Tab-separated table of C-alpha atoms and ligand atoms in Angstrom:
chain	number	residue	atom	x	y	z
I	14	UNK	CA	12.596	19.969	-18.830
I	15	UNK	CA	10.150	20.247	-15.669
I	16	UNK	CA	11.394	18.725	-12.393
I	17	UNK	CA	9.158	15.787	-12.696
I	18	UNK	CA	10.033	14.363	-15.810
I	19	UNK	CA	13.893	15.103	-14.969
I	20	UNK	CA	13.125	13.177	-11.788
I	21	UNK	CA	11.040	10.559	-13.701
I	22	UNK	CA	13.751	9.713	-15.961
I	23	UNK	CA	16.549	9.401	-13.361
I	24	UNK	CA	14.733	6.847	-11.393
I	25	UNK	CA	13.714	4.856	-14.239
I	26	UNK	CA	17.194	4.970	-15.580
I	27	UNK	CA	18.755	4.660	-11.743
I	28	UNK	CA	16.125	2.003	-9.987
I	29	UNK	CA	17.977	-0.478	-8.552
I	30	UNK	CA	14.672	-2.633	-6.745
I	31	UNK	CA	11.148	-2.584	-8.370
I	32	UNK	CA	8.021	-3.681	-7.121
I	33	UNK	CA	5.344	-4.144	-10.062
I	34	UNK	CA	1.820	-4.563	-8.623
I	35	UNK	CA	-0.843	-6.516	-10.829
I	36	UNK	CA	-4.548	-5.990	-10.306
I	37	UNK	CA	-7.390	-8.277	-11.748
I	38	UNK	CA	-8.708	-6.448	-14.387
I	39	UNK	CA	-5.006	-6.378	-15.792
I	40	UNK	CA	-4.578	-10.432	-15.533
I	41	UNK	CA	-8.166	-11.443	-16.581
I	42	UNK	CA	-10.708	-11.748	-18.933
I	43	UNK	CA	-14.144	-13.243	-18.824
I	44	UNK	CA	-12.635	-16.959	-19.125
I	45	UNK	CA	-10.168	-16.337	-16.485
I	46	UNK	CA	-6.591	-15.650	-16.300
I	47	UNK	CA	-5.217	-14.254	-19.591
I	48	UNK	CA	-2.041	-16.609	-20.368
I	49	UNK	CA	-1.246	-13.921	-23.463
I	50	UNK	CA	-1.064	-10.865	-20.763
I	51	UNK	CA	0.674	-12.720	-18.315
I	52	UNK	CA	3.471	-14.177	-21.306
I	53	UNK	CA	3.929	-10.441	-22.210
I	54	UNK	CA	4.737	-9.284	-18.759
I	55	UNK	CA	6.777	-11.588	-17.952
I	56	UNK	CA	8.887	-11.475	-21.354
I	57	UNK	CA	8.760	-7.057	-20.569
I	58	UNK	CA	10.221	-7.806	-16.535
I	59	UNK	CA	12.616	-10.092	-17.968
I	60	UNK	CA	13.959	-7.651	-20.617
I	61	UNK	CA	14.226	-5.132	-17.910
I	62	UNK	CA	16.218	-7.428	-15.566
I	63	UNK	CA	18.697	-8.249	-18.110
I	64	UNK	CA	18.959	-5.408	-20.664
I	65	UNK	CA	18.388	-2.362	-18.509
I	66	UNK	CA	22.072	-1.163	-16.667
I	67	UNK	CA	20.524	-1.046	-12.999
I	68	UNK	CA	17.351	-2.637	-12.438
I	69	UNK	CA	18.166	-6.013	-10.485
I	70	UNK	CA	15.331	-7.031	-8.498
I	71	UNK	CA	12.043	-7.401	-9.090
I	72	UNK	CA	8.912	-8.032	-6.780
I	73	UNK	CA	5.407	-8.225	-8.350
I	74	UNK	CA	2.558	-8.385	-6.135
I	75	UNK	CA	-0.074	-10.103	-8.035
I	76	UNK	CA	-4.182	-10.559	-7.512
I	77	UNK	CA	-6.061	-12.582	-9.449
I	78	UNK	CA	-6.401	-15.455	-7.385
I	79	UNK	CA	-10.089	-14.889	-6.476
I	80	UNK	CA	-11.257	-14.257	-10.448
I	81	UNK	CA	-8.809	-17.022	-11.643
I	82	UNK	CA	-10.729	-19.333	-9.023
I	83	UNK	CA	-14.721	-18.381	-10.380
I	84	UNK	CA	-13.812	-19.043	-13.376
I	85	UNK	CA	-12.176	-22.643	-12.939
I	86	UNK	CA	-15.589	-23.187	-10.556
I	87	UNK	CA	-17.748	-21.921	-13.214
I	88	UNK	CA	-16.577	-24.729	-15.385
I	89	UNK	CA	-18.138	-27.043	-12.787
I	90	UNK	CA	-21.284	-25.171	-13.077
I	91	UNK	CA	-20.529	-23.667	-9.498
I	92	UNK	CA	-21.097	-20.003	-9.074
I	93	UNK	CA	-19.247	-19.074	-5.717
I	94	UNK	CA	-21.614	-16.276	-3.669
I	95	UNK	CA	-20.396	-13.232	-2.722
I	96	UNK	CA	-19.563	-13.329	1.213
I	97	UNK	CA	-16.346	-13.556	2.585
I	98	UNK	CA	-15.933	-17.120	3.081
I	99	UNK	CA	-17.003	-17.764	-0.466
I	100	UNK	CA	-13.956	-15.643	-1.899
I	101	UNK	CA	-11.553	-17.162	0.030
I	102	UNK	CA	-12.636	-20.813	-1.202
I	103	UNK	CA	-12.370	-19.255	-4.837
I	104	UNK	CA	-8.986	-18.100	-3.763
I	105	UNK	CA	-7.663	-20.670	-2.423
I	106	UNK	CA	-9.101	-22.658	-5.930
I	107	UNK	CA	-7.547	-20.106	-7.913
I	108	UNK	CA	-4.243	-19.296	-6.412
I	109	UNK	CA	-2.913	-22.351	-7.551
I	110	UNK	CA	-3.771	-21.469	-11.103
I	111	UNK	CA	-2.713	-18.268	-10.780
I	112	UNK	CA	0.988	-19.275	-9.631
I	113	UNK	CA	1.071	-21.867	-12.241
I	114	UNK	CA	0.348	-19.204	-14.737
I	115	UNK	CA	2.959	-17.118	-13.561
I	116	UNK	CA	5.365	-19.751	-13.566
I	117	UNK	CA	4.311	-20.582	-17.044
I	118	UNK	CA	4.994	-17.479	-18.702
I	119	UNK	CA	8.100	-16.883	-16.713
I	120	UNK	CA	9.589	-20.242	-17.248
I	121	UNK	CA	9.283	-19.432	-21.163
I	122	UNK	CA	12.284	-16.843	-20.456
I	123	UNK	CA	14.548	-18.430	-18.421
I	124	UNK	CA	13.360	-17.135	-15.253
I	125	UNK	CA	12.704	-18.964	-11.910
I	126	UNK	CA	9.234	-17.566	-9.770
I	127	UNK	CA	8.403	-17.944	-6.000
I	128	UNK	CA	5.197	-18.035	-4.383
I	129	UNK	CA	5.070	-16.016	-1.033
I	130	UNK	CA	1.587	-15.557	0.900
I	131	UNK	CA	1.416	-12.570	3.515
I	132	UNK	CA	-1.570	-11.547	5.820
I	133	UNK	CA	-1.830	-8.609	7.230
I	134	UNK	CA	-1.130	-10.273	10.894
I	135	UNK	CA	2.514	-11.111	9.357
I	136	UNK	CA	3.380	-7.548	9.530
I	137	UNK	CA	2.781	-7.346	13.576
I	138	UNK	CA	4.906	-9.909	14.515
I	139	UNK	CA	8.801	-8.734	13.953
I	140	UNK	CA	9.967	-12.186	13.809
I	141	UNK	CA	7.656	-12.967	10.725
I	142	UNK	CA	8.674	-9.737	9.171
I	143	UNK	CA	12.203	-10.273	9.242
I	144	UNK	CA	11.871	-13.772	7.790
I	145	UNK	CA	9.696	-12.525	5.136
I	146	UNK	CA	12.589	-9.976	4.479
I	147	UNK	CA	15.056	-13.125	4.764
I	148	UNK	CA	13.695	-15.221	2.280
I	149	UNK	CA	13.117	-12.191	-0.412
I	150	UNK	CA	16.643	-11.451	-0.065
I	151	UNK	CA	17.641	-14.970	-0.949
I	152	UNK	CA	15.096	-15.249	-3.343
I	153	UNK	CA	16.999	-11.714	-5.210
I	154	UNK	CA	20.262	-13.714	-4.830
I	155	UNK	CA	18.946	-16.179	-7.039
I	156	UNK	CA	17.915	-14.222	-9.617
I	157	UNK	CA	14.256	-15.415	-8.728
I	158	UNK	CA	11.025	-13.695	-9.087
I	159	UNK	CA	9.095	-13.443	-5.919
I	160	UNK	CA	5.101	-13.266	-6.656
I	161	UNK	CA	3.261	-12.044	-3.552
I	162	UNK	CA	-0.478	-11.807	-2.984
I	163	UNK	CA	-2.743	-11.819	0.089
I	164	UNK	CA	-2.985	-15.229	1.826
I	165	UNK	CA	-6.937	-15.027	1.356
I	166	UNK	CA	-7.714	-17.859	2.869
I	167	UNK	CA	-6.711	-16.930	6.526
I	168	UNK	CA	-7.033	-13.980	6.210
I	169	UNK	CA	-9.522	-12.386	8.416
I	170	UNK	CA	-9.536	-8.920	7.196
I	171	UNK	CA	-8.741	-10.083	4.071
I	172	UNK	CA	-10.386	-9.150	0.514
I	173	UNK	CA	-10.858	-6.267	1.592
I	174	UNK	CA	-11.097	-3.327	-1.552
I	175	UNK	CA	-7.324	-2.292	-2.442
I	176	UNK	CA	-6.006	-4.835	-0.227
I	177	UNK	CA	-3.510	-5.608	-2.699
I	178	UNK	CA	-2.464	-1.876	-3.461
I	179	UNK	CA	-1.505	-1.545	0.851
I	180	UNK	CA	0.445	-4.876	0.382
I	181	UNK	CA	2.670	-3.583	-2.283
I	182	UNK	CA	3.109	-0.079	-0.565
I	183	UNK	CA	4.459	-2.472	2.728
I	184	UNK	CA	6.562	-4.573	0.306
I	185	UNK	CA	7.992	-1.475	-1.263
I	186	UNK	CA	9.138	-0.637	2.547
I	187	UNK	CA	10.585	-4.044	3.149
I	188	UNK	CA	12.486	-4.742	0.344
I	189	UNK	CA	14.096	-1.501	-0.148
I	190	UNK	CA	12.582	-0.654	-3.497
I	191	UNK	CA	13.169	2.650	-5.153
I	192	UNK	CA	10.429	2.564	-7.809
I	193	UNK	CA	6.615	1.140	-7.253
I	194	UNK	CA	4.819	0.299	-10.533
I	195	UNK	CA	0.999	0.268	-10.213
I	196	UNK	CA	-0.391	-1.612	-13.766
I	197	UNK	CA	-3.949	-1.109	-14.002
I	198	UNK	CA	-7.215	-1.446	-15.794
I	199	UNK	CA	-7.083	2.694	-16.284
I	200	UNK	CA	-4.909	4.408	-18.591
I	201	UNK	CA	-3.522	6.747	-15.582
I	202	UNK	CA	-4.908	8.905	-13.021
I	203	UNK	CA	-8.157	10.905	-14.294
I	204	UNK	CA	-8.313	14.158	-12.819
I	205	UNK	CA	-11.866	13.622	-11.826
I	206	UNK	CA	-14.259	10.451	-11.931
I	207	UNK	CA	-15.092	9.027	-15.563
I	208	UNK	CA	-18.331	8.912	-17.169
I	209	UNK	CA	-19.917	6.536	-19.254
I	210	UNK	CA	-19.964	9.549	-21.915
I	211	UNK	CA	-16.822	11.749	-21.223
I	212	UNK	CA	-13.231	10.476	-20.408
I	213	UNK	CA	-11.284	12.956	-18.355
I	214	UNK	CA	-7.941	14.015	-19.157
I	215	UNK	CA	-5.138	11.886	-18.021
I	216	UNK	CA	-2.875	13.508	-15.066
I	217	UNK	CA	0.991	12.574	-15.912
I	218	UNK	CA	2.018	13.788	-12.708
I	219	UNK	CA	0.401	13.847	-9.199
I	220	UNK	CA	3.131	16.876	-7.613
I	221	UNK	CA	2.194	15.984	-3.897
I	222	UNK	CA	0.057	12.920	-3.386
I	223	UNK	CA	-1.214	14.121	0.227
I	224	UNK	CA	-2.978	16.663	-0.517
I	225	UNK	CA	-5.045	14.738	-3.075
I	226	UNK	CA	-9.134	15.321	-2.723
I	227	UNK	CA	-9.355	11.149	-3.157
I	228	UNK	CA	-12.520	11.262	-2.187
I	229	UNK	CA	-13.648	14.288	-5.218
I	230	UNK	CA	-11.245	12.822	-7.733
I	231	UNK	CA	-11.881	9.123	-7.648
I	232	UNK	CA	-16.055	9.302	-6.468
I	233	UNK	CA	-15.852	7.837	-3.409
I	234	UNK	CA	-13.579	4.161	-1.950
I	235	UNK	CA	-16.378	1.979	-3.453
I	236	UNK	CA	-16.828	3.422	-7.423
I	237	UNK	CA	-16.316	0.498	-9.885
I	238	UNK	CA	-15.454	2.447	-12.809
I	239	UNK	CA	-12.526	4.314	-11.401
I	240	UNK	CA	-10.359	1.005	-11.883
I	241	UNK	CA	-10.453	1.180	-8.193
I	242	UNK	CA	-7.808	4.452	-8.384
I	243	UNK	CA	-8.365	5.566	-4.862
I	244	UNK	CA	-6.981	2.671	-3.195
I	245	UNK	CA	-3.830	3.212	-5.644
I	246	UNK	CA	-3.070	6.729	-4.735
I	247	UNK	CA	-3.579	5.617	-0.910
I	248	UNK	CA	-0.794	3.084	-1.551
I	249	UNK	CA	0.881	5.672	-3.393
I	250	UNK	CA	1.084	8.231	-0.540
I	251	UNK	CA	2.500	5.489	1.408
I	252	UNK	CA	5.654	4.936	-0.997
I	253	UNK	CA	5.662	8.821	-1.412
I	254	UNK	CA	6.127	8.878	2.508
I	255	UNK	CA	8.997	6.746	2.381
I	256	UNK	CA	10.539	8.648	-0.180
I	257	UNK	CA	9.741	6.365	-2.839
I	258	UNK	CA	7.446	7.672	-6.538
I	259	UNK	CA	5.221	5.234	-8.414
I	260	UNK	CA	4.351	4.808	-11.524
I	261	UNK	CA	0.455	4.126	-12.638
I	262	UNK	CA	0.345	2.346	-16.014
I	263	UNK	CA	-1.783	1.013	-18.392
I	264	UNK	CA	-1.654	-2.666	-17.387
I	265	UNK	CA	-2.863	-3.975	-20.966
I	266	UNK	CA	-1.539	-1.789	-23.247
I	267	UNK	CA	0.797	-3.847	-25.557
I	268	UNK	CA	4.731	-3.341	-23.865
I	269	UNK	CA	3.733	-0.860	-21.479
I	270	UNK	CA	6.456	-1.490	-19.062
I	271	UNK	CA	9.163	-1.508	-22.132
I	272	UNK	CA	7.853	1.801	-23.354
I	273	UNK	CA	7.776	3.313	-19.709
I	274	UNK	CA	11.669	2.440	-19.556
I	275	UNK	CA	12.121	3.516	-23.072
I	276	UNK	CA	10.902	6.676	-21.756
I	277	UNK	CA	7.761	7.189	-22.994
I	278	UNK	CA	5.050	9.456	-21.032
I	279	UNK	CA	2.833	6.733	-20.496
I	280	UNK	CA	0.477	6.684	-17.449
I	281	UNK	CA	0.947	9.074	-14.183
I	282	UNK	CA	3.955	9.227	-12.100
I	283	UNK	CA	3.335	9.900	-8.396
I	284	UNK	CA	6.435	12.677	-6.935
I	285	UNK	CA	7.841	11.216	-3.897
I	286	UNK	CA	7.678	13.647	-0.529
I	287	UNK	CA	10.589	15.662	-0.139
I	288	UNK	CA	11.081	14.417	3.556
I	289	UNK	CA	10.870	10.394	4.058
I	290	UNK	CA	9.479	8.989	7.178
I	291	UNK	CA	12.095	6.497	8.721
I	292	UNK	CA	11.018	2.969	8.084
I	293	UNK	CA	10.312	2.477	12.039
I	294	UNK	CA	7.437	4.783	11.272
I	295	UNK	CA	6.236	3.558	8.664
I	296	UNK	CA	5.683	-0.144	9.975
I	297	UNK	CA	4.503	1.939	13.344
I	298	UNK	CA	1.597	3.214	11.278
I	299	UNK	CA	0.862	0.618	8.456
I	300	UNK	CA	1.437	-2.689	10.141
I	301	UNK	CA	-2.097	-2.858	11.220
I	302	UNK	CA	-5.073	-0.844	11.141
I	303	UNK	CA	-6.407	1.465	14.114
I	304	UNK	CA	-8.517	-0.244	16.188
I	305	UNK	CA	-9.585	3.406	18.204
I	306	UNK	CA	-9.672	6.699	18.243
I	307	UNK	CA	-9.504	10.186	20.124
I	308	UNK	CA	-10.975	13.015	19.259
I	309	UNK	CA	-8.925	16.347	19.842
I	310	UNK	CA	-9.649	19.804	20.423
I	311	UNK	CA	-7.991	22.942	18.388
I	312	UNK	CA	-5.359	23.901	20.865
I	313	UNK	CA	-4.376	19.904	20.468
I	314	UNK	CA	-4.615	19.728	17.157
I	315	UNK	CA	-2.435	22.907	16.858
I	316	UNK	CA	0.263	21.827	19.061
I	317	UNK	CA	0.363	18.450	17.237
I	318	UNK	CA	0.240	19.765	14.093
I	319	UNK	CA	2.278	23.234	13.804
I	320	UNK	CA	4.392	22.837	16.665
I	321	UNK	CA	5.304	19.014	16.443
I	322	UNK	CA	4.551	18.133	19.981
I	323	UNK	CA	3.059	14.833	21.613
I	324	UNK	CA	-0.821	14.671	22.335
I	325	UNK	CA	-1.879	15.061	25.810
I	326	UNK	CA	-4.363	14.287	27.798
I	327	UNK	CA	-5.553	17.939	28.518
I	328	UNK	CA	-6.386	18.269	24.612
I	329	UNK	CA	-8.371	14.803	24.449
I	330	UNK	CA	-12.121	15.352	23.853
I	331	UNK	CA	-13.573	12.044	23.346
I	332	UNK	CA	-12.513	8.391	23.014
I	333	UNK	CA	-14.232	5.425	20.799
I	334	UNK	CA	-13.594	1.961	20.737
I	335	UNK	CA	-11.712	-0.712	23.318
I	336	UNK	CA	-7.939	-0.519	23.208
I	337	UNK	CA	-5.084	-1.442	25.319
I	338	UNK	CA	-1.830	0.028	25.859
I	339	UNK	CA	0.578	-0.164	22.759
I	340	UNK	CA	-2.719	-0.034	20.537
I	341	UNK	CA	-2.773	2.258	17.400
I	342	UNK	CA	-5.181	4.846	17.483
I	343	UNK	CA	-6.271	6.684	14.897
I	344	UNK	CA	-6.587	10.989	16.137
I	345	UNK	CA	-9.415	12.759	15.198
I	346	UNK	CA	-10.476	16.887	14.855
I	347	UNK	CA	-13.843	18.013	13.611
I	348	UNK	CA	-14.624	15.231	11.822
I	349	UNK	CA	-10.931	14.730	10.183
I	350	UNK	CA	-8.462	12.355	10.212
I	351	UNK	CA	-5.018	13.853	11.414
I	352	UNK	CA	-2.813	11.113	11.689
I	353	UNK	CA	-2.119	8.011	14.179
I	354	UNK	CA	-0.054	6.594	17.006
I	355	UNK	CA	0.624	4.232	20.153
I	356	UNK	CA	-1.344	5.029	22.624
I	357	UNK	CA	0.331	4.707	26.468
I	358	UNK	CA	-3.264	4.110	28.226
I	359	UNK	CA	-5.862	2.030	27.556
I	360	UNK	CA	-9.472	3.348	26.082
I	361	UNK	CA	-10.508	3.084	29.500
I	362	UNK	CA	-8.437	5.329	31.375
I	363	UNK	CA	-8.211	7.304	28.122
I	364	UNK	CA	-12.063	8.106	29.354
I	365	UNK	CA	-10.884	9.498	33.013
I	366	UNK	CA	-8.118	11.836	32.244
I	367	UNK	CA	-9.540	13.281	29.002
I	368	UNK	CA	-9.143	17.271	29.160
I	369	UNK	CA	-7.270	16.963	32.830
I	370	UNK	CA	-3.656	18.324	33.681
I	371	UNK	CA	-1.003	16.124	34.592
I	372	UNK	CA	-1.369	16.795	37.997
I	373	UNK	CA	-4.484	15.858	37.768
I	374	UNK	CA	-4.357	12.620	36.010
I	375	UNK	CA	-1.519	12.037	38.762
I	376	UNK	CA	-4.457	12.105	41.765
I	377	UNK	CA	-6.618	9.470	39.352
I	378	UNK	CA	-4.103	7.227	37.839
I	379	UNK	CA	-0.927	7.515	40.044
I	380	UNK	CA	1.872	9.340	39.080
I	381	UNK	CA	3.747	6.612	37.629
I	382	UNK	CA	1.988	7.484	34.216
I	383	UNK	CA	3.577	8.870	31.195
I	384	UNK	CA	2.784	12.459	30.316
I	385	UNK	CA	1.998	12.070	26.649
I	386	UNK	CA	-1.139	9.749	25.475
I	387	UNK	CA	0.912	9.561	22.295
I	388	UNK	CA	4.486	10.594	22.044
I	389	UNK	CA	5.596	12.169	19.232
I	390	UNK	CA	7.891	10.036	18.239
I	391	UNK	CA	4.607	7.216	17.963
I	392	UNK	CA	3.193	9.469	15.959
I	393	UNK	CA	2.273	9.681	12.042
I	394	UNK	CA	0.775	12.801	10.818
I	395	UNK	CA	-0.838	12.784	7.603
I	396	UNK	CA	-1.047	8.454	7.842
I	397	UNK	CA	-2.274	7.361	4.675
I	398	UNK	CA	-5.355	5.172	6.260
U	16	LIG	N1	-5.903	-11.269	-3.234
U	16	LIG	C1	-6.991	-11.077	-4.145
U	16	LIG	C2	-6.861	-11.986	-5.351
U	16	LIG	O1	-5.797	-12.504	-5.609
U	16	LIG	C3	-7.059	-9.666	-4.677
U	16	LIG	C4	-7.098	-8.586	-3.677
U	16	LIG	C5	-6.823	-7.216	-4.323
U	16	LIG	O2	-6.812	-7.097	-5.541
U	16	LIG	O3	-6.588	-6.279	-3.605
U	16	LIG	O4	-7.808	-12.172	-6.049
């Protein structure tokens, strides 16, 4: 048997903590939330929490809330626009629904559901992040079934594409989990975009997420018709960072999960790296998004890159956007994305020691200054943003 599917196997027969992840398209239909999907996923978790020997947590991260809420407007003859603030009303209509859905179809098989509500901004602020961690490990205790989504209302970056596929890569981070499951709209992972008149074949295993063409396999962040795949392989190369594989499935097909467990080839399973990034880096990198960058030249990007060292000012070319000290940055070389970090200067003195020595950044800024404009060790190569 090939590595994968030995590897495949053992974690579905050894997870211990699952996160399940729920997109729209798997939850709805054109008259809203689908009570029949929902009843069967719930009845497949809760056969996996009681008959399989090691799963014993699960967390789903579920959307939904924004096509649950359109279509309990639409009955009111109100056809919510577009913009931002419009979704969040509809979310905020629909969430509701959505949880009482959940809570429905769980409640059928003896299980007990929780509603928790993250924003991005949750994730900066250590005290929130431990609570959150807190309460789901109470919430385990119980024997409860958390159901996360986006708090859409507040949230100013919020409903953003894939939105939902970076939460459940964070929640796979802090709740331990040692399997993400991905149910979507697609049947797996095609190894190039779809067409209306040709269906690709269906990859079963992505070996090394990272070095994934996204971009050539999925058509682009914003293609419909890819069931939105490129924002689940991001997410992916998160978990695969920490060491962690996920599963893509079939989100509709009739007791997918069960079959998966059963072990069944269904759907793609994504390899975890070989070497996991600590969890410090992780929340380092993922936390928030960059709000800057610098642009590097080759004997930088080198250094940084083959030799593992920190960036310096002398390899700095450029600098865009206001930051502060302690901001992430994304760094940039010809055009590419290499990675990010915490920056130790601000964008503006970022702009007067670019390409100087230290000694010379000394005679500008004072020699109280650290040497490194990123250290290595506030560093993420290879950041899955
Ligand atoms: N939070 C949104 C909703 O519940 C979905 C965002 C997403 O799917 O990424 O409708």
């Amino acid at each position: 048997m090939s590595d994968w599917k030995q590897e495949r196997e053992k974690v579905l027969a050894e997870a211990r903590c699952l996160v399940i992840k729920m997109g729209s398209a798997v939850l709805t239909g054109p008259d809203g939330l689908d009570s029949n999907v929902l009843d069967d996923l719930a009845y497949q978790m809760t056969v996996i929490l009681t008959k399989s020997q090691s799963v014993r947590k699960i967390l789903l991260v579920s959307s939904g809330a924004v096509a649950a809420g359109r279509s309990v407007l639409s009955r009111s003859d109100i056809t919510p626009a577009k913009d931002l603030a419009s979704r969040q009303g509809a979310a905020a209509v629909g969430q509701g629904r959505l949880m009482q859905a959940w809570d429905e179809a769980f409640h059928k098989v003896g299980i007990n559901t929780a509603q928790v509500l993250l924003t991005q901004d949750d994730f900066r602020v250590r005290q929130r992040l431990l609570n959150a961690r807190n309460t789901f490990s109470n919430l385990f205790d119980w024997g409860v079934v958390p159901i996360v989504n986006e708090n859409d209302t507040v949230s100013t970056e919020g409903l953003k594409f894939g939105d939902n596929d970076a939460l459940a890569s964070l929640m796979v981070t802090l709740v331990g989990a040692d399997l993400m499951i991905n149910l979507t709209s697609a049947p797996g992972v095609y190894a190039k975009p779809p067409k209306a008149d040709e269906k690709p074949e269906i990859m079963p295993v992505v070996e090394n997420v990272a070095t994934l063409d996204l971009d050539a396999m999925c058509g682009g962040k914003t293609t419909v018709g890819t069931g939105g795949m490129y924002s689940k392989l991001l997410s992916a190369r998160r978990a695969a960072q920490r060491g962690v594989p996920t599963l893509i499935l079939p989100g509709r097909e009739h007791d997918v999960l069960l079959r998966a467990f059963d072990g069944e080839d269904v759907g793609t399973w994504v390899r975890p790296g070989k070497h996991a990034i600590s969890s410090r880096k992780f929340w380092l990198a993922y936390k928030s998004a960059p709000v800057g960058m610098v642009e590097v030249d080759d004997g930088c990007a080198e250094a940084l890159l083959k030799n593992g060292k920190s960036l310096l000012p002398g390899g700095i070319l450029d600098v865009k956007g206001t930051f502060k000290k302690g901001d992430l940055i994304r760094i940039v070389y010809k055009g590419k994305s290499l990675g990010v970090g915490v920056s130790n200067y601000k964008s503006a003195d970022i702009e007067r020691i670019k390409g100087l020595k230290r000694i010379e950044v000394a005679a500008i800024l004072g020699d109280a200054q650290y040497p490194e404009v990123i250290h290595r060790d506030n560093l993420l190569l290879e950041a899955a943003i």
